[in-house]
Amino acid sequence: MEKIKELLNQISKIVVAEKTQQEERRRRGENFNIFKVLGLSSSEVRLHSAFLAELLNPNGDHGLEDKFLKAFLEIVIGNKANFDFDTKSAKTYVEYDIGTISEDYKEGGRIDILIRDKKGATIIIENKIYAGDQPWQMYRYNRYAEKHCSTGNYILLYLTLDNKKPSEDSTGKDPKFNYFCISYKADILTWLKQCVATAALHPAIRETISQYIINLKQSLNIMSENNNQSTINYLIDESNIEATISILSLSSEIGNCIRLNFINEKLKSLAAKYNMEFCFEKEFPMLPNGRQPKYKKIMYKIPNYPNVIFVLEQENNEVYYGITQLYGGIVNKKVFSNWSDGVTDGWPYGSKYFPANLKYWDNWDTLVDMVKGDKIVNIIDKELNKVLENHLIETLDEDIRNRK
């Protein structure tokens, strides 16, 4: 235990040094991020897919023809598989439509990025920044490729921030097709650095890519290279390796404990503030195999109105909130336009996801906020206040009683 304390103390010193250096860079304007200023930093479609596709497009406005695409094939795909692709004839598509999604979810959808050469060789990229997997999503894209590309003439890439694998919901159990996991943290950042070098004599392109790299590093919470390497070297040092492995082996339990404490302390305190009853399903804080069980709830109730609740609910680890009936369905009665997502019979006022950087409760930045911050708490506090000021629970309860 003493060795672990010593290890954490030394790592904390590196983290403090990193924060000091980040503040110095901020004051010099080196961390200026135009994508964050414009509110696009985590938008999969509007920023990430669009930006990557533009670089990968030989006919793009960057004017460097197929140079970026060649580098992508060498740096990203070349490390995964041998793939013959004619970069000069390639055409690039964003949100490529492959038809309406079928009732069984096994056909159709929109492919984030699709690149095809004149011989039909195809690169398919499923881009996951924060969004969860859709049912049979990777299976659908592979099925499309099997129908429209000759055998071995396509490659399917699953792109995430940190090399996560797609869920069984997306691939099916024991998938019989090949796909490759790539990450922004390793593959894309390495490729982008090469793109900066390639665009050295094109300042507008070079600086735009550099800004995008800054955006990615901020999203990934990546240290400077010197501090990052110092941390790694210290962690894997022979004298520290056992303590490091001990900490890594507890990562799942650490996340579960943080979420449980957050629910029991900070979220429960909001119920006391507003004189509401509070309860949650015990599985909510858990993340077995990186995924929570579906539709588990954290509930806020007004005394004497036990059947209508303000609820935090999650599916595939995406957390959203709204008002619903605890038992039974509700006739659609949307009167609170602030909750713009998912207006259904079960969510008469609509529902709303937490912001992209807070709706995934296994995200490390989210876990830090649960311990040290107040972003999630402030959102729930604000929404509970609206619920009570507008008498939404009482109104809905009365409406339900009148329908019986």
CSV table of C-alpha atoms in Angstrom, one decimal:
chain,number,residue,atom,x,y,z
A,1,MET,CA,0.0,0.0,0.0
A,2,GLU,CA,2.8,2.4,0.8
A,3,LYS,CA,4.4,1.7,-2.6
A,4,ILE,CA,1.0,2.6,-4.3
A,5,LYS,CA,0.8,5.9,-2.3
A,6,GLU,CA,4.4,6.8,-3.3
A,7,LEU,CA,3.6,6.0,-6.9
A,8,LEU,CA,0.4,8.1,-6.9
A,9,ASN,CA,2.3,11.0,-5.2
A,10,GLN,CA,4.9,11.1,-7.9
A,11,ILE,CA,2.4,10.9,-10.7
A,12,SER,CA,0.4,13.7,-9.1
A,13,LYS,CA,3.6,15.9,-9.2
A,14,ILE,CA,3.8,15.2,-13.0
A,15,VAL,CA,0.1,16.1,-13.4
A,16,VAL,CA,0.6,19.4,-11.5
A,17,ALA,CA,3.6,20.2,-13.7
A,18,GLU,CA,1.4,19.5,-16.8
A,19,LYS,CA,-1.3,21.8,-15.6
A,20,THR,CA,1.2,24.6,-15.0
A,21,GLN,CA,2.6,24.1,-18.5
A,22,GLN,CA,-0.9,24.0,-20.0
A,23,GLU,CA,-1.7,27.4,-18.3
A,24,GLU,CA,1.5,28.9,-19.7
A,25,ARG,CA,0.6,27.6,-23.2
A,26,ARG,CA,-2.9,29.0,-22.8
A,27,ARG,CA,-1.5,32.5,-21.9
A,28,ARG,CA,0.7,32.3,-25.0
A,29,GLY,CA,-2.3,31.4,-27.1
A,30,GLU,CA,-0.9,28.0,-28.0
A,31,ASN,CA,-4.0,26.2,-26.9
A,32,PHE,CA,-6.4,28.3,-29.0
A,33,ASN,CA,-8.9,25.9,-30.4
A,34,ILE,CA,-11.3,27.4,-33.0
A,35,PHE,CA,-13.3,24.2,-33.1
A,36,LYS,CA,-14.1,24.5,-29.4
A,37,VAL,CA,-14.9,28.2,-29.8
A,38,LEU,CA,-17.5,27.3,-32.5
A,39,GLY,CA,-19.0,24.5,-30.3
A,40,LEU,CA,-17.9,21.8,-32.7
A,41,SER,CA,-15.2,20.0,-30.7
A,42,SER,CA,-17.1,16.8,-30.2
A,43,SER,CA,-19.4,16.7,-33.1
A,44,GLU,CA,-18.9,13.4,-35.0
A,45,VAL,CA,-20.6,14.4,-38.2
A,46,ARG,CA,-20.2,18.2,-38.4
A,47,LEU,CA,-16.5,18.2,-37.4
A,48,HIS,CA,-14.7,14.9,-37.2
A,49,SER,CA,-16.1,12.9,-40.0
A,50,ALA,CA,-16.3,15.9,-42.3
A,51,PHE,CA,-12.7,17.0,-41.5
A,52,LEU,CA,-11.1,13.6,-41.9
A,53,ALA,CA,-13.0,13.0,-45.1
A,54,GLU,CA,-11.9,16.3,-46.5
A,55,LEU,CA,-8.2,15.4,-45.9
A,56,LEU,CA,-8.8,11.9,-47.3
A,57,ASN,CA,-10.4,13.3,-50.5
A,58,PRO,CA,-7.8,13.6,-53.4
A,59,ASN,CA,-10.1,16.2,-54.9
A,60,GLY,CA,-10.4,18.2,-51.7
A,61,ASP,CA,-9.9,21.9,-51.4
A,62,HIS,CA,-6.6,21.3,-49.6
A,63,GLY,CA,-5.0,21.1,-53.0
A,64,LEU,CA,-2.6,18.4,-52.1
A,65,GLU,CA,-4.3,15.7,-54.1
A,66,ASP,CA,-3.8,12.2,-52.7
A,67,LYS,CA,-0.9,12.9,-50.4
A,68,PHE,CA,-2.9,12.7,-47.2
A,69,LEU,CA,-4.8,9.6,-48.4
A,70,LYS,CA,-1.5,7.9,-49.2
A,71,ALA,CA,-0.1,8.7,-45.8
A,72,PHE,CA,-3.3,7.3,-44.2
A,73,LEU,CA,-2.9,4.0,-46.2
A,74,GLU,CA,0.8,3.8,-45.1
A,75,ILE,CA,0.4,4.8,-41.4
A,76,VAL,CA,-3.0,3.7,-40.4
A,77,ILE,CA,-4.1,0.8,-42.7
A,78,GLY,CA,-0.5,-0.4,-43.4
A,79,ASN,CA,-0.2,-1.4,-39.8
A,80,LYS,CA,-3.3,-3.5,-40.0
A,81,ALA,CA,-3.5,-5.2,-43.3
A,82,ASN,CA,-2.2,-5.4,-46.9
A,83,PHE,CA,-4.7,-3.5,-49.0
A,84,ASP,CA,-4.3,-2.5,-52.6
A,85,PHE,CA,-5.9,0.9,-53.3
A,86,ASP,CA,-5.6,3.4,-56.1
A,87,THR,CA,-5.4,6.7,-54.3
A,88,LYS,CA,-5.4,8.9,-57.4
A,89,SER,CA,-8.8,7.7,-58.5
A,90,ALA,CA,-10.5,7.6,-55.1
A,91,LYS,CA,-13.7,9.3,-54.3
A,92,THR,CA,-14.7,10.2,-50.7
A,93,TYR,CA,-18.2,10.3,-49.2
A,94,VAL,CA,-19.5,11.4,-45.8
A,95,GLU,CA,-22.7,9.9,-44.3
A,96,TYR,CA,-22.9,7.6,-47.3
A,97,ASP,CA,-26.5,6.3,-47.6
A,98,ILE,CA,-26.8,2.5,-48.0
A,99,GLY,CA,-30.6,2.4,-47.7
A,100,THR,CA,-33.3,2.5,-45.1
A,101,ILE,CA,-32.6,0.5,-42.0
A,102,SER,CA,-34.6,-2.7,-42.1
A,103,GLU,CA,-36.9,-3.8,-39.3
A,104,ASP,CA,-34.4,-6.4,-38.1
A,105,TYR,CA,-31.6,-3.7,-38.3
A,106,LYS,CA,-29.5,-6.0,-40.5
A,107,GLU,CA,-29.5,-3.8,-43.6
A,108,GLY,CA,-29.3,-0.1,-44.4
A,109,GLY,CA,-28.0,3.0,-42.6
A,110,ARG,CA,-25.4,5.7,-43.3
A,111,ILE,CA,-21.7,5.0,-43.3
A,112,ASP,CA,-19.7,7.8,-41.7
A,113,ILE,CA,-16.9,7.8,-44.3
A,114,LEU,CA,-16.6,5.7,-47.4
A,115,ILE,CA,-13.7,5.9,-49.9
A,116,ARG,CA,-13.8,4.0,-53.2
A,117,ASP,CA,-11.3,3.8,-56.0
A,118,LYS,CA,-12.1,3.2,-59.7
A,119,LYS,CA,-11.6,-0.6,-59.3
A,120,GLY,CA,-14.2,-0.7,-56.5
A,121,ALA,CA,-11.7,-1.2,-53.7
A,122,THR,CA,-13.5,0.4,-50.7
A,123,ILE,CA,-12.5,1.8,-47.3
A,124,ILE,CA,-15.3,2.0,-44.8
A,125,ILE,CA,-14.8,4.0,-41.6
A,126,GLU,CA,-17.3,3.9,-38.7
A,127,ASN,CA,-16.4,7.0,-36.6
A,128,LYS,CA,-17.2,6.8,-32.8
A,129,ILE,CA,-16.3,9.9,-30.8
A,130,TYR,CA,-18.9,9.6,-28.0
A,131,ALA,CA,-22.0,8.0,-29.6
A,132,GLY,CA,-22.9,4.4,-28.7
A,133,ASP,CA,-23.2,1.6,-31.1
A,134,GLN,CA,-26.4,1.1,-33.1
A,135,PRO,CA,-28.0,-2.4,-33.3
A,136,TRP,CA,-26.2,-4.5,-35.9
A,137,GLN,CA,-24.3,-1.4,-37.2
A,138,MET,CA,-20.9,-3.0,-38.1
A,139,TYR,CA,-22.7,-6.1,-39.3
A,140,ARG,CA,-24.8,-4.0,-41.7
A,141,TYR,CA,-21.8,-2.2,-43.1
A,142,ASN,CA,-20.0,-5.4,-43.7
A,143,ARG,CA,-23.1,-6.9,-45.3
A,144,TYR,CA,-23.2,-3.9,-47.6
A,145,ALA,CA,-19.5,-4.3,-48.5
A,146,GLU,CA,-19.9,-8.1,-49.2
A,147,LYS,CA,-22.7,-7.3,-51.6
A,148,HIS,CA,-21.1,-4.4,-53.4
A,149,CYS,CA,-17.3,-5.2,-53.2
A,150,SER,CA,-15.5,-8.3,-54.4
A,151,THR,CA,-14.0,-10.6,-51.8
A,152,GLY,CA,-11.0,-9.0,-50.1
A,153,ASN,CA,-11.6,-5.7,-51.9
A,154,TYR,CA,-12.7,-3.7,-48.9
A,155,ILE,CA,-11.5,-2.9,-45.4
A,156,LEU,CA,-13.8,-2.1,-42.5
A,157,LEU,CA,-12.4,0.3,-39.8
A,158,TYR,CA,-13.9,1.0,-36.4
A,159,LEU,CA,-12.5,4.4,-35.2
A,160,THR,CA,-12.8,5.4,-31.5
A,161,LEU,CA,-10.9,7.8,-29.2
A,162,ASP,CA,-8.9,5.1,-27.5
A,163,ASN,CA,-9.1,1.9,-29.5
A,164,LYS,CA,-12.4,0.4,-28.1
A,165,LYS,CA,-13.9,-2.6,-29.7
A,166,PRO,CA,-17.5,-2.5,-31.1
A,167,SER,CA,-20.1,-4.1,-28.9
A,168,GLU,CA,-21.9,-7.4,-29.7
A,169,ASP,CA,-25.0,-5.2,-30.3
A,170,SER,CA,-23.1,-3.8,-33.3
A,171,THR,CA,-21.3,-6.9,-34.6
A,172,GLY,CA,-23.5,-9.8,-33.4
A,173,LYS,CA,-22.0,-12.6,-31.3
A,174,ASP,CA,-18.9,-14.2,-32.8
A,175,PRO,CA,-18.8,-12.1,-36.0
A,176,LYS,CA,-17.7,-14.0,-39.1
A,177,PHE,CA,-16.3,-10.9,-40.7
A,178,ASN,CA,-13.1,-9.0,-40.3
A,179,TYR,CA,-12.8,-5.4,-39.0
A,180,PHE,CA,-9.9,-3.4,-37.6
A,181,CYS,CA,-10.0,-1.1,-34.6
A,182,ILE,CA,-8.1,2.2,-34.9
A,183,SER,CA,-7.9,5.1,-32.5
A,184,TYR,CA,-7.6,8.9,-32.6
A,185,LYS,CA,-5.1,8.7,-29.8
A,186,ALA,CA,-2.6,6.5,-31.7
A,187,ASP,CA,-3.4,6.1,-35.4
A,188,ILE,CA,-5.1,9.4,-36.3
A,189,LEU,CA,-2.8,11.7,-34.3
A,190,THR,CA,0.3,10.0,-35.8
A,191,TRP,CA,-1.2,10.4,-39.3
A,192,LEU,CA,-2.2,14.0,-38.7
A,193,LYS,CA,1.4,14.9,-37.6
A,194,GLN,CA,2.5,13.5,-40.9
A,195,CYS,CA,-0.1,15.6,-42.7
A,196,VAL,CA,1.3,18.7,-40.9
A,197,ALA,CA,4.7,17.9,-42.3
A,198,THR,CA,3.3,17.2,-45.8
A,199,ALA,CA,1.5,20.6,-45.7
A,200,ALA,CA,4.6,22.5,-44.5
A,201,LEU,CA,4.6,24.8,-47.5
A,202,HIS,CA,0.8,25.4,-47.3
A,203,PRO,CA,0.4,27.5,-44.2
A,204,ALA,CA,-3.5,27.7,-44.2
A,205,ILE,CA,-3.8,23.9,-44.4
A,206,ARG,CA,-0.9,23.2,-42.0
A,207,GLU,CA,-2.3,25.5,-39.3
A,208,THR,CA,-5.8,24.2,-39.7
A,209,ILE,CA,-4.6,20.6,-39.2
A,210,SER,CA,-2.5,21.8,-36.2
A,211,GLN,CA,-5.7,23.4,-34.7
A,212,TYR,CA,-7.5,20.1,-35.2
A,213,ILE,CA,-4.7,18.2,-33.4
A,214,ILE,CA,-5.0,20.6,-30.5
A,215,ASN,CA,-8.7,19.9,-30.4
A,216,LEU,CA,-8.1,16.1,-30.3
A,217,LYS,CA,-5.5,16.4,-27.6
A,218,GLN,CA,-7.9,18.5,-25.5
A,219,SER,CA,-10.7,16.0,-26.1
A,220,LEU,CA,-8.4,13.1,-25.2
A,221,ASN,CA,-6.9,15.0,-22.3
A,222,ILE,CA,-3.5,14.1,-23.6
A,223,MET,CA,-0.4,15.4,-21.8
A,224,SER,CA,2.5,17.0,-23.5
A,225,GLU,CA,4.8,14.4,-25.0
A,226,ASN,CA,7.5,15.0,-22.4
A,227,ASN,CA,5.2,14.6,-19.4
A,228,ASN,CA,3.4,11.7,-21.0
A,229,GLN,CA,6.6,9.8,-21.6
A,230,SER,CA,7.8,10.7,-18.0
A,231,THR,CA,4.6,9.2,-16.6
A,232,ILE,CA,4.9,6.1,-18.7
A,233,ASN,CA,8.6,5.6,-17.8
A,234,TYR,CA,7.8,6.0,-14.1
A,235,LEU,CA,4.9,3.6,-14.2
A,236,ILE,CA,6.7,0.9,-15.9
A,237,ASP,CA,9.9,1.2,-13.9
A,238,GLU,CA,10.9,-2.1,-12.3
A,239,SER,CA,10.5,-0.7,-8.8
A,240,ASN,CA,6.9,0.5,-9.6
A,241,ILE,CA,5.5,-2.1,-12.0
A,242,GLU,CA,3.7,-4.2,-9.3
A,243,ALA,CA,2.0,-1.1,-7.9
A,244,THR,CA,1.1,0.0,-11.5
A,245,ILE,CA,-0.5,-3.4,-12.3
A,246,SER,CA,-2.4,-3.4,-9.0
A,247,ILE,CA,-4.0,-0.1,-9.9
A,248,LEU,CA,-4.8,-1.1,-13.5
A,249,SER,CA,-6.4,-4.3,-12.3
A,250,LEU,CA,-8.8,-2.2,-10.2
A,251,SER,CA,-9.8,0.2,-12.9
A,252,SER,CA,-13.3,-1.2,-13.3
A,253,GLU,CA,-13.9,-1.3,-9.5
A,254,ILE,CA,-12.6,2.3,-9.2
A,255,GLY,CA,-15.1,3.5,-11.8
A,256,ASN,CA,-17.9,1.7,-10.1
A,257,CYS,CA,-17.1,3.2,-6.7
A,258,ILE,CA,-16.8,6.7,-8.1
A,259,ARG,CA,-20.3,6.4,-9.8
A,260,LEU,CA,-21.8,4.9,-6.7
A,261,ASN,CA,-20.4,7.6,-4.4
A,262,PHE,CA,-21.5,10.3,-6.8
A,263,ILE,CA,-25.1,8.9,-6.8
A,264,ASN,CA,-25.2,8.3,-3.0
A,265,GLU,CA,-23.8,11.7,-2.1
A,266,LYS,CA,-24.1,14.4,-4.7
A,267,LEU,CA,-27.2,13.3,-6.6
A,268,LYS,CA,-29.0,12.3,-3.4
A,269,SER,CA,-28.3,15.7,-1.8
A,270,LEU,CA,-30.3,17.3,-4.6
A,271,ALA,CA,-33.3,15.3,-3.6
A,272,ALA,CA,-32.9,16.6,0.0
A,273,LYS,CA,-32.6,20.2,-1.4
A,274,TYR,CA,-36.0,19.9,-3.1
A,275,ASN,CA,-37.7,17.7,-0.6
A,276,MET,CA,-38.0,14.9,-3.0
A,277,GLU,CA,-37.7,11.1,-2.5
A,278,PHE,CA,-34.7,9.5,-4.1
A,279,CYS,CA,-33.8,5.9,-5.2
A,280,PHE,CA,-31.8,4.2,-7.9
A,281,GLU,CA,-31.5,0.7,-9.3
A,282,LYS,CA,-28.4,-1.0,-7.9
A,283,GLU,CA,-27.0,-1.9,-11.4
A,284,PHE,CA,-26.9,1.7,-12.5
A,285,PRO,CA,-23.3,2.4,-11.3
A,286,MET,CA,-21.9,-0.9,-12.8
A,287,LEU,CA,-20.3,-1.2,-16.2
A,288,PRO,CA,-19.9,-5.0,-16.9
A,289,ASN,CA,-17.7,-5.5,-19.9
A,290,GLY,CA,-17.7,-1.7,-20.5
A,291,ARG,CA,-21.5,-1.6,-21.0
A,292,GLN,CA,-24.2,-1.0,-18.5
A,293,PRO,CA,-27.5,-3.0,-18.4
A,294,LYS,CA,-30.1,-1.2,-20.4
A,295,TYR,CA,-32.7,1.2,-19.0
A,296,LYS,CA,-31.5,1.3,-15.4
A,297,LYS,CA,-32.8,4.4,-13.5
A,298,ILE,CA,-32.0,7.0,-10.9
A,299,MET,CA,-35.4,8.4,-9.7
A,300,TYR,CA,-36.6,11.6,-8.1
A,301,LYS,CA,-40.2,11.5,-6.8
A,302,ILE,CA,-42.5,14.1,-5.2
A,303,PRO,CA,-44.2,12.7,-2.1
A,304,ASN,CA,-47.9,11.8,-2.9
A,305,TYR,CA,-47.0,11.5,-6.6
A,306,PRO,CA,-45.1,8.2,-6.6
A,307,ASN,CA,-46.1,7.1,-10.1
A,308,VAL,CA,-44.6,10.0,-12.0
A,309,ILE,CA,-40.8,10.5,-11.7
A,310,PHE,CA,-38.0,12.7,-12.9
A,311,VAL,CA,-35.5,10.0,-14.0
A,312,LEU,CA,-32.0,9.6,-15.2
A,313,GLU,CA,-31.9,6.6,-17.5
A,314,GLN,CA,-29.1,5.0,-19.5
A,315,GLU,CA,-28.9,2.7,-22.5
A,316,ASN,CA,-25.5,1.5,-23.8
A,317,ASN,CA,-23.9,3.8,-21.2
A,318,GLU,CA,-25.5,6.9,-22.7
A,319,VAL,CA,-27.3,8.8,-19.9
A,320,TYR,CA,-30.4,11.0,-20.5
A,321,TYR,CA,-33.2,12.4,-18.4
A,322,GLY,CA,-36.8,13.4,-18.4
A,323,ILE,CA,-40.2,12.7,-16.8
A,324,THR,CA,-42.0,9.5,-17.2
A,325,GLN,CA,-44.6,7.2,-15.5
A,326,LEU,CA,-43.0,4.6,-13.3
A,327,TYR,CA,-45.6,1.9,-14.4
A,328,GLY,CA,-47.5,1.8,-17.6
A,329,GLY,CA,-47.5,4.0,-20.7
A,330,ILE,CA,-48.5,7.6,-21.1
A,331,VAL,CA,-50.4,9.4,-23.9
A,332,ASN,CA,-48.0,11.9,-25.6
A,333,LYS,CA,-48.4,15.3,-23.9
A,334,LYS,CA,-45.4,17.4,-24.8
A,335,VAL,CA,-45.6,20.8,-23.1
A,336,PHE,CA,-42.0,21.4,-22.1
A,337,SER,CA,-40.1,22.1,-25.2
A,338,ASN,CA,-36.7,22.3,-23.4
A,339,TRP,CA,-36.4,18.5,-23.6
A,340,SER,CA,-36.3,18.1,-27.4
A,341,ASP,CA,-35.1,14.5,-27.8
A,342,GLY,CA,-37.2,11.4,-27.8
A,343,VAL,CA,-40.8,12.7,-27.5
A,344,THR,CA,-42.8,9.5,-27.2
A,345,ASP,CA,-45.8,8.1,-25.3
A,346,GLY,CA,-43.3,7.2,-22.5
A,347,TRP,CA,-41.7,10.6,-22.5
A,348,PRO,CA,-44.5,13.1,-22.7
A,349,TYR,CA,-42.3,16.1,-22.1
A,350,GLY,CA,-39.5,14.7,-24.2
A,351,SER,CA,-36.1,13.7,-22.9
A,352,LYS,CA,-32.6,15.1,-23.2
A,353,TYR,CA,-29.1,13.6,-23.2
A,354,PHE,CA,-26.4,15.1,-21.2
A,355,PRO,CA,-23.8,16.9,-23.3
A,356,ALA,CA,-21.5,14.7,-25.3
A,357,ASN,CA,-18.6,14.9,-22.9
A,358,LEU,CA,-20.8,14.0,-19.9
A,359,LYS,CA,-23.4,11.5,-21.1
A,360,TYR,CA,-20.9,8.6,-21.1
A,361,TRP,CA,-20.4,7.7,-17.4
A,362,ASP,CA,-17.3,5.5,-18.1
A,363,ASN,CA,-15.5,8.4,-19.6
A,364,TRP,CA,-12.5,9.4,-17.4
A,365,ASP,CA,-13.2,13.1,-17.6
A,366,THR,CA,-16.8,12.5,-16.5
A,367,LEU,CA,-15.5,10.4,-13.6
A,368,VAL,CA,-13.2,13.3,-12.6
A,369,ASP,CA,-16.2,15.7,-12.7
A,370,MET,CA,-18.1,13.3,-10.4
A,371,VAL,CA,-15.3,13.5,-7.8
A,372,LYS,CA,-14.0,17.1,-8.2
A,373,GLY,CA,-16.4,19.0,-10.3
A,374,ASP,CA,-20.1,20.0,-10.5
A,375,LYS,CA,-21.1,20.1,-14.2
A,376,ILE,CA,-23.4,17.1,-14.0
A,377,VAL,CA,-24.9,18.2,-10.6
A,378,ASN,CA,-25.5,21.7,-11.9
A,379,ILE,CA,-27.4,20.3,-14.9
A,380,ILE,CA,-29.7,18.1,-12.8
A,381,ASP,CA,-30.1,20.9,-10.2
A,382,LYS,CA,-31.3,23.3,-12.9
A,383,GLU,CA,-33.7,20.7,-14.5
A,384,LEU,CA,-35.2,19.7,-11.1
A,385,ASN,CA,-35.8,23.4,-10.4
A,386,LYS,CA,-37.7,23.7,-13.7
A,387,VAL,CA,-39.7,20.6,-13.0
A,388,LEU,CA,-40.9,21.9,-9.7
A,389,GLU,CA,-41.4,25.5,-10.7
A,390,ASN,CA,-43.6,24.4,-13.6
A,391,HIS,CA,-45.4,21.7,-11.6
A,392,LEU,CA,-44.7,19.2,-14.4
A,393,ILE,CA,-45.0,16.1,-12.2
A,394,GLU,CA,-48.3,17.2,-10.6
A,395,THR,CA,-49.8,18.2,-14.0
A,396,LEU,CA,-48.9,14.8,-15.6
A,397,ASP,CA,-50.2,12.9,-12.6
A,398,GLU,CA,-53.5,14.7,-12.8
A,399,ASP,CA,-53.7,14.0,-16.5
A,400,ILE,CA,-53.1,10.3,-15.9
A,401,ARG,CA,-55.8,10.2,-13.2
A,402,ASN,CA,-58.3,11.9,-15.4
A,403,ARG,CA,-57.8,9.3,-18.2
A,404,LYS,CA,-58.6,6.4,-15.9
